[in-house]
C-alpha cells in the first residue's frame, strides 16, 4: 500500500518536455486525410503499439460521458470508421445522441489527432466486406459476447464462446465441420463524420502546436489553436 501511495504522490512531478518535432502551417498537407495518412505512417514506422487504436468518447442523451479504446478500421474523406456490437453501450449512446469524438494518442511521437463530429451507420455492404476480413475466432467472439451485458463470471463467457464454436463448427477455418460464420444482425459499423480534425504536436514549455481543420459551408479551413 505504501508503494502505491508513493507512486500517486509522484504524479504531479511526472512530465516530459516535448522536443521531437514541430508542426508549422507550411508543413501541413492540403487536406486532413493526407495529413492523417502521413502521421499514421510515422506511427507504424516507429512501431508504436496499436497505431490504429483511438479513444472514442460518446455521451448519453442526459450527458453521461463515456470513453473507451477501440480500433479504427477505416479513414477516408467521408470519415473515421469502427465496428462494434450494435447493442453495446457505445452504440446505444450513438443511436440516442449521434455525436462522437475520437483521439489517436501517438504518445511515443508526442502527437495526437482529435476528431469530432456527427456519426452515421456504415452501409451493410461495407460492413460485410470488413466482416469477411476478420479472423474466424473474432467472428465467433462477436457472436458469443452480449457486449456490455453483466455476466456472472468468466466461465459464462467461455461457455457462450464454446456454444457458438459448436454451432459454427469450431474456430479453425479449414476444420472438416467448419461452417460459414455470417454477419450478425446485431453487429455493424459507425462512421464519425468530421467537423473538426486537430493535429497536435508536443513542443517545449507546453507551447504545443495545434493545427485544426474545420469544415465550413465553403470547405475546410485551417486554424491554429492556443495550447
PDB file of C-alpha atoms in Angstrom:
ATOM      1  CA  UNK A   1       0.000   0.000   0.000  1.00  0.00           C
ATOM      2  CA  UNK A   2       2.824   2.377   0.847  1.00  0.00           C
ATOM      3  CA  UNK A   3       4.326   1.743  -2.579  1.00  0.00           C
ATOM      4  CA  UNK A   4       1.036   2.655  -4.297  1.00  0.00           C
ATOM      5  CA  UNK A   5       0.648   5.841  -2.263  1.00  0.00           C
ATOM      6  CA  UNK A   6       4.216   6.863  -3.104  1.00  0.00           C
ATOM      7  CA  UNK A   7       3.544   6.400  -6.808  1.00  0.00           C
ATOM      8  CA  UNK A   8       0.426   8.549  -6.588  1.00  0.00           C
ATOM      9  CA  UNK A   9       2.208  11.367  -4.796  1.00  0.00           C
ATOM     10  CA  UNK A  10       4.766  11.437  -7.593  1.00  0.00           C
ATOM     11  CA  UNK A  11       2.178  12.005 -10.292  1.00  0.00           C
ATOM     12  CA  UNK A  12       2.303  15.788 -10.005  1.00  0.00           C
ATOM     13  CA  UNK A  13       6.005  15.656 -10.902  1.00  0.00           C
ATOM     14  CA  UNK A  14       5.591  13.350 -13.894  1.00  0.00           C
ATOM     15  CA  UNK A  15       6.155  15.355 -17.048  1.00  0.00           C
ATOM     16  CA  UNK A  16       8.281  15.486 -20.170  1.00  0.00           C
ATOM     17  CA  UNK A  17       9.453  18.459 -22.160  1.00  0.00           C
ATOM     18  CA  UNK A  18       8.380  17.579 -25.694  1.00  0.00           C
ATOM     19  CA  UNK A  19      11.037  18.293 -28.294  1.00  0.00           C
ATOM     20  CA  UNK A  20      10.846  15.694 -31.076  1.00  0.00           C
ATOM     21  CA  UNK A  21       9.272  17.898 -33.736  1.00  0.00           C
ATOM     22  CA  UNK A  22       7.149  20.904 -34.556  1.00  0.00           C
ATOM     23  CA  UNK A  23       4.176  21.451 -36.838  1.00  0.00           C
ATOM     24  CA  UNK A  24       4.056  24.592 -38.964  1.00  0.00           C
ATOM     25  CA  UNK A  25       1.267  25.616 -41.293  1.00  0.00           C
ATOM     26  CA  UNK A  26       3.525  25.242 -44.323  1.00  0.00           C
ATOM     27  CA  UNK A  27       4.273  21.644 -43.322  1.00  0.00           C
ATOM     28  CA  UNK A  28       0.614  20.691 -43.178  1.00  0.00           C
ATOM     29  CA  UNK A  29      -0.904  18.670 -46.021  1.00  0.00           C
ATOM     30  CA  UNK A  30      -3.606  20.269 -48.148  1.00  0.00           C
ATOM     31  CA  UNK A  31      -6.339  18.115 -46.574  1.00  0.00           C
ATOM     32  CA  UNK A  32      -6.832  16.341 -43.271  1.00  0.00           C
ATOM     33  CA  UNK A  33      -6.880  12.811 -44.734  1.00  0.00           C
ATOM     34  CA  UNK A  34      -3.450  13.207 -46.338  1.00  0.00           C
ATOM     35  CA  UNK A  35      -2.062  14.678 -43.134  1.00  0.00           C
ATOM     36  CA  UNK A  36      -3.566  11.816 -41.127  1.00  0.00           C
ATOM     37  CA  UNK A  37      -2.023   9.279 -43.513  1.00  0.00           C
ATOM     38  CA  UNK A  38       1.391  10.878 -43.028  1.00  0.00           C
ATOM     39  CA  UNK A  39       1.197  10.688 -39.261  1.00  0.00           C
ATOM     40  CA  UNK A  40      -0.264   7.174 -39.269  1.00  0.00           C
ATOM     41  CA  UNK A  41       2.660   6.073 -41.461  1.00  0.00           C
ATOM     42  CA  UNK A  42       5.085   7.661 -38.995  1.00  0.00           C
ATOM     43  CA  UNK A  43       3.401   5.803 -36.114  1.00  0.00           C
ATOM     44  CA  UNK A  44       3.676   2.492 -37.966  1.00  0.00           C
ATOM     45  CA  UNK A  45       7.326   3.054 -38.899  1.00  0.00           C
ATOM     46  CA  UNK A  46       8.063   3.986 -35.278  1.00  0.00           C
ATOM     47  CA  UNK A  47       6.487   0.652 -34.238  1.00  0.00           C
ATOM     48  CA  UNK A  48       4.093   2.277 -31.829  1.00  0.00           C
ATOM     49  CA  UNK A  49       1.746  -0.299 -30.301  1.00  0.00           C
ATOM     50  CA  UNK A  50      -1.722  -0.435 -31.890  1.00  0.00           C
ATOM     51  CA  UNK A  51      -1.223   2.627 -34.134  1.00  0.00           C
ATOM     52  CA  UNK A  52      -4.865   2.414 -35.263  1.00  0.00           C
ATOM     53  CA  UNK A  53      -6.194   2.487 -31.694  1.00  0.00           C
ATOM     54  CA  UNK A  54      -8.257   5.508 -30.747  1.00  0.00           C
ATOM     55  CA  UNK A  55     -10.049   6.662 -27.627  1.00  0.00           C
ATOM     56  CA  UNK A  56     -13.722   7.025 -28.514  1.00  0.00           C
ATOM     57  CA  UNK A  57     -15.947   9.326 -26.446  1.00  0.00           C
ATOM     58  CA  UNK A  58     -19.739   9.196 -26.546  1.00  0.00           C
ATOM     59  CA  UNK A  59     -22.500  10.667 -24.406  1.00  0.00           C
ATOM     60  CA  UNK A  60     -25.965   9.571 -23.398  1.00  0.00           C
ATOM     61  CA  UNK A  61     -28.971  11.833 -24.052  1.00  0.00           C
ATOM     62  CA  UNK A  62     -28.632  13.204 -20.495  1.00  0.00           C
ATOM     63  CA  UNK A  63     -24.944  13.977 -20.917  1.00  0.00           C
ATOM     64  CA  UNK A  64     -23.327  10.993 -19.204  1.00  0.00           C
ATOM     65  CA  UNK A  65     -19.976  10.758 -20.991  1.00  0.00           C
ATOM     66  CA  UNK A  66     -18.112   7.502 -21.546  1.00  0.00           C
ATOM     67  CA  UNK A  67     -14.821   6.742 -23.286  1.00  0.00           C
ATOM     68  CA  UNK A  68     -13.051   3.578 -24.334  1.00  0.00           C
ATOM     69  CA  UNK A  69     -10.297   2.452 -26.690  1.00  0.00           C
ATOM     70  CA  UNK A  70     -11.406   0.937 -29.995  1.00  0.00           C
ATOM     71  CA  UNK A  71      -9.624   0.073 -33.227  1.00  0.00           C
ATOM     72  CA  UNK A  72     -10.148   2.345 -36.209  1.00  0.00           C
ATOM     73  CA  UNK A  73     -10.820   0.274 -39.315  1.00  0.00           C
ATOM     74  CA  UNK A  74     -11.007   2.936 -41.979  1.00  0.00           C
ATOM     75  CA  UNK A  75     -10.235   6.592 -42.694  1.00  0.00           C
ATOM     76  CA  UNK A  76     -11.152   8.484 -45.842  1.00  0.00           C
ATOM     77  CA  UNK A  77     -12.770  11.746 -46.889  1.00  0.00           C
ATOM     78  CA  UNK A  78     -16.110  10.505 -45.547  1.00  0.00           C
ATOM     79  CA  UNK A  79     -14.789   9.987 -42.029  1.00  0.00           C
ATOM     80  CA  UNK A  80     -13.387   7.609 -39.428  1.00  0.00           C
ATOM     81  CA  UNK A  81     -14.858   4.097 -39.198  1.00  0.00           C
ATOM     82  CA  UNK A  82     -15.011   1.495 -36.435  1.00  0.00           C
ATOM     83  CA  UNK A  83     -17.108  -1.622 -35.855  1.00  0.00           C
ATOM     84  CA  UNK A  84     -18.881  -2.930 -32.787  1.00  0.00           C
ATOM     85  CA  UNK A  85     -21.868  -4.715 -31.318  1.00  0.00           C
ATOM     86  CA  UNK A  86     -24.935  -2.581 -32.024  1.00  0.00           C
ATOM     87  CA  UNK A  87     -26.323  -3.354 -28.584  1.00  0.00           C
ATOM     88  CA  UNK A  88     -23.218  -2.140 -26.754  1.00  0.00           C
ATOM     89  CA  UNK A  89     -23.136   0.904 -24.511  1.00  0.00           C
ATOM     90  CA  UNK A  90     -21.337   2.915 -27.176  1.00  0.00           C
ATOM     91  CA  UNK A  91     -23.899   2.012 -29.837  1.00  0.00           C
ATOM     92  CA  UNK A  92     -26.783   2.873 -27.542  1.00  0.00           C
ATOM     93  CA  UNK A  93     -25.173   6.255 -26.877  1.00  0.00           C
ATOM     94  CA  UNK A  94     -24.617   6.890 -30.581  1.00  0.00           C
ATOM     95  CA  UNK A  95     -28.145   5.875 -31.526  1.00  0.00           C
ATOM     96  CA  UNK A  96     -29.670   8.255 -28.995  1.00  0.00           C
ATOM     97  CA  UNK A  97     -27.051  11.026 -29.296  1.00  0.00           C
ATOM     98  CA  UNK A  98     -25.358  10.753 -32.716  1.00  0.00           C
ATOM     99  CA  UNK A  99     -22.169  12.665 -31.999  1.00  0.00           C
ATOM    100  CA  UNK A 100     -18.709  11.449 -31.012  1.00  0.00           C
ATOM    101  CA  UNK A 101     -15.087  12.425 -30.512  1.00  0.00           C
ATOM    102  CA  UNK A 102     -12.019  10.271 -31.032  1.00  0.00           C
ATOM    103  CA  UNK A 103      -8.350  10.728 -30.169  1.00  0.00           C
ATOM    104  CA  UNK A 104      -5.419   8.854 -31.664  1.00  0.00           C
ATOM    105  CA  UNK A 105      -2.824   9.014 -28.829  1.00  0.00           C
ATOM    106  CA  UNK A 106       0.531   8.605 -30.535  1.00  0.00           C
ATOM    107  CA  UNK A 107       2.381   9.474 -27.335  1.00  0.00           C
ATOM    108  CA  UNK A 108       5.652   7.912 -28.492  1.00  0.00           C
ATOM    109  CA  UNK A 109       5.849  10.572 -31.207  1.00  0.00           C
ATOM    110  CA  UNK A 110       4.490  13.281 -28.900  1.00  0.00           C
ATOM    111  CA  UNK A 111       1.473  13.572 -31.183  1.00  0.00           C
ATOM    112  CA  UNK A 112      -2.292  13.319 -31.004  1.00  0.00           C
ATOM    113  CA  UNK A 113      -5.072  13.604 -33.557  1.00  0.00           C
ATOM    114  CA  UNK A 114      -8.530  14.683 -32.378  1.00  0.00           C
ATOM    115  CA  UNK A 115     -11.619  14.044 -34.495  1.00  0.00           C
ATOM    116  CA  UNK A 116     -15.062  15.448 -33.632  1.00  0.00           C
ATOM    117  CA  UNK A 117     -18.345  15.282 -35.471  1.00  0.00           C
ATOM    118  CA  UNK A 118     -21.663  13.605 -36.085  1.00  0.00           C
ATOM    119  CA  UNK A 119     -21.974   9.857 -36.612  1.00  0.00           C
ATOM    120  CA  UNK A 120     -23.747   7.620 -39.084  1.00  0.00           C
ATOM    121  CA  UNK A 121     -24.081   3.889 -39.597  1.00  0.00           C
ATOM    122  CA  UNK A 122     -21.742   2.267 -42.092  1.00  0.00           C
ATOM    123  CA  UNK A 123     -23.505   0.673 -45.067  1.00  0.00           C
ATOM    124  CA  UNK A 124     -24.319  -3.042 -44.888  1.00  0.00           C
ATOM    125  CA  UNK A 125     -22.141  -3.625 -47.963  1.00  0.00           C
ATOM    126  CA  UNK A 126     -19.052  -2.084 -46.368  1.00  0.00           C
ATOM    127  CA  UNK A 127     -19.752  -3.902 -43.106  1.00  0.00           C
ATOM    128  CA  UNK A 128     -19.950  -7.235 -44.940  1.00  0.00           C
ATOM    129  CA  UNK A 129     -16.650  -6.516 -46.685  1.00  0.00           C
ATOM    130  CA  UNK A 130     -14.927  -5.824 -43.387  1.00  0.00           C
ATOM    131  CA  UNK A 131     -16.575  -8.783 -41.629  1.00  0.00           C
ATOM    132  CA  UNK A 132     -15.122 -11.117 -44.253  1.00  0.00           C
ATOM    133  CA  UNK A 133     -11.585  -9.963 -43.363  1.00  0.00           C
ATOM    134  CA  UNK A 134     -11.902 -10.720 -39.645  1.00  0.00           C
ATOM    135  CA  UNK A 135     -10.231 -13.853 -38.276  1.00  0.00           C
ATOM    136  CA  UNK A 136     -12.685 -16.671 -37.697  1.00  0.00           C
ATOM    137  CA  UNK A 137     -12.121 -16.556 -33.926  1.00  0.00           C
ATOM    138  CA  UNK A 138     -13.005 -12.854 -33.893  1.00  0.00           C
ATOM    139  CA  UNK A 139     -16.199 -13.524 -35.840  1.00  0.00           C
ATOM    140  CA  UNK A 140     -17.143 -16.219 -33.350  1.00  0.00           C
ATOM    141  CA  UNK A 141     -16.361 -13.847 -30.481  1.00  0.00           C
ATOM    142  CA  UNK A 142     -18.716 -11.259 -31.928  1.00  0.00           C
ATOM    143  CA  UNK A 143     -21.498 -13.845 -31.952  1.00  0.00           C
ATOM    144  CA  UNK A 144     -20.684 -15.064 -28.443  1.00  0.00           C
ATOM    145  CA  UNK A 145     -20.369 -11.844 -26.479  1.00  0.00           C
ATOM    146  CA  UNK A 146     -23.502  -9.950 -25.356  1.00  0.00           C
ATOM    147  CA  UNK A 147     -21.357  -6.821 -25.221  1.00  0.00           C
ATOM    148  CA  UNK A 148     -21.839  -4.515 -22.211  1.00  0.00           C
ATOM    149  CA  UNK A 149     -24.188  -7.001 -20.525  1.00  0.00           C
ATOM    150  CA  UNK A 150     -23.477  -8.164 -16.952  1.00  0.00           C
ATOM    151  CA  UNK A 151     -22.033 -11.697 -16.700  1.00  0.00           C
ATOM    152  CA  UNK A 152     -21.818 -13.769 -13.526  1.00  0.00           C
ATOM    153  CA  UNK A 153     -18.201 -14.803 -14.189  1.00  0.00           C
ATOM    154  CA  UNK A 154     -15.564 -15.562 -16.837  1.00  0.00           C
ATOM    155  CA  UNK A 155     -16.805 -19.124 -17.130  1.00  0.00           C
ATOM    156  CA  UNK A 156     -20.118 -17.888 -18.549  1.00  0.00           C
ATOM    157  CA  UNK A 157     -18.338 -16.022 -21.341  1.00  0.00           C
ATOM    158  CA  UNK A 158     -16.272 -19.086 -22.172  1.00  0.00           C
ATOM    159  CA  UNK A 159     -19.455 -21.197 -22.171  1.00  0.00           C
ATOM    160  CA  UNK A 160     -21.044 -18.813 -24.663  1.00  0.00           C
ATOM    161  CA  UNK A 161     -17.928 -18.942 -26.836  1.00  0.00           C
ATOM    162  CA  UNK A 162     -17.894 -22.753 -26.794  1.00  0.00           C
ATOM    163  CA  UNK A 163     -21.595 -22.817 -27.666  1.00  0.00           C
ATOM    164  CA  UNK A 164     -21.047 -20.583 -30.688  1.00  0.00           C
ATOM    165  CA  UNK A 165     -17.961 -22.519 -31.792  1.00  0.00           C
ATOM    166  CA  UNK A 166     -20.003 -25.715 -31.685  1.00  0.00           C
ATOM    167  CA  UNK A 167     -22.799 -24.086 -33.659  1.00  0.00           C
ATOM    168  CA  UNK A 168     -20.489 -22.998 -36.473  1.00  0.00           C
ATOM    169  CA  UNK A 169     -18.110 -25.948 -36.439  1.00  0.00           C
ATOM    170  CA  UNK A 170     -15.127 -24.744 -34.433  1.00  0.00           C
ATOM    171  CA  UNK A 171     -12.685 -21.858 -34.529  1.00  0.00           C
ATOM    172  CA  UNK A 172     -10.468 -23.103 -37.382  1.00  0.00           C
ATOM    173  CA  UNK A 173     -11.422 -22.168 -40.932  1.00  0.00           C
ATOM    174  CA  UNK A 174     -10.252 -25.395 -42.545  1.00  0.00           C
ATOM    175  CA  UNK A 175     -11.725 -27.748 -39.937  1.00  0.00           C
ATOM    176  CA  UNK A 176     -13.766 -30.561 -41.543  1.00  0.00           C
ATOM    177  CA  UNK A 177     -17.024 -29.359 -39.967  1.00  0.00           C
ATOM    178  CA  UNK A 178     -16.349 -25.608 -40.232  1.00  0.00           C
ATOM    179  CA  UNK A 179     -19.331 -23.616 -41.435  1.00  0.00           C
ATOM    180  CA  UNK A 180     -19.597 -20.019 -42.620  1.00  0.00           C
ATOM    181  CA  UNK A 181     -19.853 -17.533 -39.754  1.00  0.00           C
ATOM    182  CA  UNK A 182     -22.326 -14.933 -41.046  1.00  0.00           C
ATOM    183  CA  UNK A 183     -22.527 -11.300 -40.092  1.00  0.00           C
ATOM    184  CA  UNK A 184     -24.870 -10.969 -37.090  1.00  0.00           C
ATOM    185  CA  UNK A 185     -27.724  -8.512 -37.419  1.00  0.00           C
ATOM    186  CA  UNK A 186     -26.635  -7.020 -34.066  1.00  0.00           C
ATOM    187  CA  UNK A 187     -23.150  -6.076 -35.298  1.00  0.00           C
ATOM    188  CA  UNK A 188     -22.085  -3.248 -37.582  1.00  0.00           C
ATOM    189  CA  UNK A 189     -20.051  -0.154 -38.210  1.00  0.00           C
ATOM    190  CA  UNK A 190     -20.171   3.508 -37.256  1.00  0.00           C
ATOM    191  CA  UNK A 191     -18.560   6.427 -39.055  1.00  0.00           C
ATOM    192  CA  UNK A 192     -17.561   9.689 -37.397  1.00  0.00           C
ATOM    193  CA  UNK A 193     -18.219  12.399 -39.987  1.00  0.00           C
ATOM    194  CA  UNK A 194     -15.634  15.023 -39.022  1.00  0.00           C
ATOM    195  CA  UNK A 195     -16.499  18.615 -38.393  1.00  0.00           C
ATOM    196  CA  UNK A 196     -13.039  19.269 -36.958  1.00  0.00           C
ATOM    197  CA  UNK A 197      -9.774  17.328 -37.110  1.00  0.00           C
ATOM    198  CA  UNK A 198      -6.961  18.644 -34.933  1.00  0.00           C
ATOM    199  CA  UNK A 199      -3.305  17.696 -35.292  1.00  0.00           C
ATOM    200  CA  UNK A 200      -1.442  18.177 -32.013  1.00  0.00           C
ATOM    201  CA  UNK A 201       2.361  18.153 -31.786  1.00  0.00           C
ATOM    202  CA  UNK A 202       4.015  18.487 -28.396  1.00  0.00           C
ATOM    203  CA  UNK A 203       6.556  21.282 -28.009  1.00  0.00           C
ATOM    204  CA  UNK A 204       8.861  22.593 -25.293  1.00  0.00           C
ATOM    205  CA  UNK A 205       7.476  24.517 -22.326  1.00  0.00           C
ATOM    206  CA  UNK A 206       3.957  23.307 -23.177  1.00  0.00           C
ATOM    207  CA  UNK A 207       3.832  25.653 -26.174  1.00  0.00           C
ATOM    208  CA  UNK A 208       2.377  22.884 -28.303  1.00  0.00           C
ATOM    209  CA  UNK A 209       1.477  23.184 -31.979  1.00  0.00           C
ATOM    210  CA  UNK A 210      -2.258  22.699 -32.570  1.00  0.00           C
ATOM    211  CA  UNK A 211      -3.471  22.964 -36.161  1.00  0.00           C
ATOM    212  CA  UNK A 212      -7.135  22.261 -36.788  1.00  0.00           C
ATOM    213  CA  UNK A 213      -9.014  21.534 -39.990  1.00  0.00           C
ATOM    214  CA  UNK A 214     -12.576  22.832 -39.587  1.00  0.00           C
ATOM    215  CA  UNK A 215     -15.413  22.170 -42.005  1.00  0.00           C
ATOM    216  CA  UNK A 216     -17.374  25.227 -43.185  1.00  0.00           C
ATOM    217  CA  UNK A 217     -20.043  25.854 -45.809  1.00  0.00           C
ATOM    218  CA  UNK A 218     -17.228  26.866 -48.180  1.00  0.00           C
ATOM    219  CA  UNK A 219     -14.982  23.899 -47.464  1.00  0.00           C
ATOM    220  CA  UNK A 220     -12.235  23.216 -44.951  1.00  0.00           C
ATOM    221  CA  UNK A 221     -10.238  25.940 -43.225  1.00  0.00           C
ATOM    222  CA  UNK A 222      -7.075  25.555 -41.137  1.00  0.00           C
ATOM    223  CA  UNK A 223      -6.781  27.297 -37.782  1.00  0.00           C
ATOM    224  CA  UNK A 224      -4.014  27.458 -35.192  1.00  0.00           C
ATOM    225  CA  UNK A 225      -5.250  26.977 -31.627  1.00  0.00           C
ATOM    226  CA  UNK A 226      -3.518  28.214 -28.494  1.00  0.00           C
ATOM    227  CA  UNK A 227      -2.041  25.347 -26.475  1.00  0.00           C
TER     228      UNK A 227
END
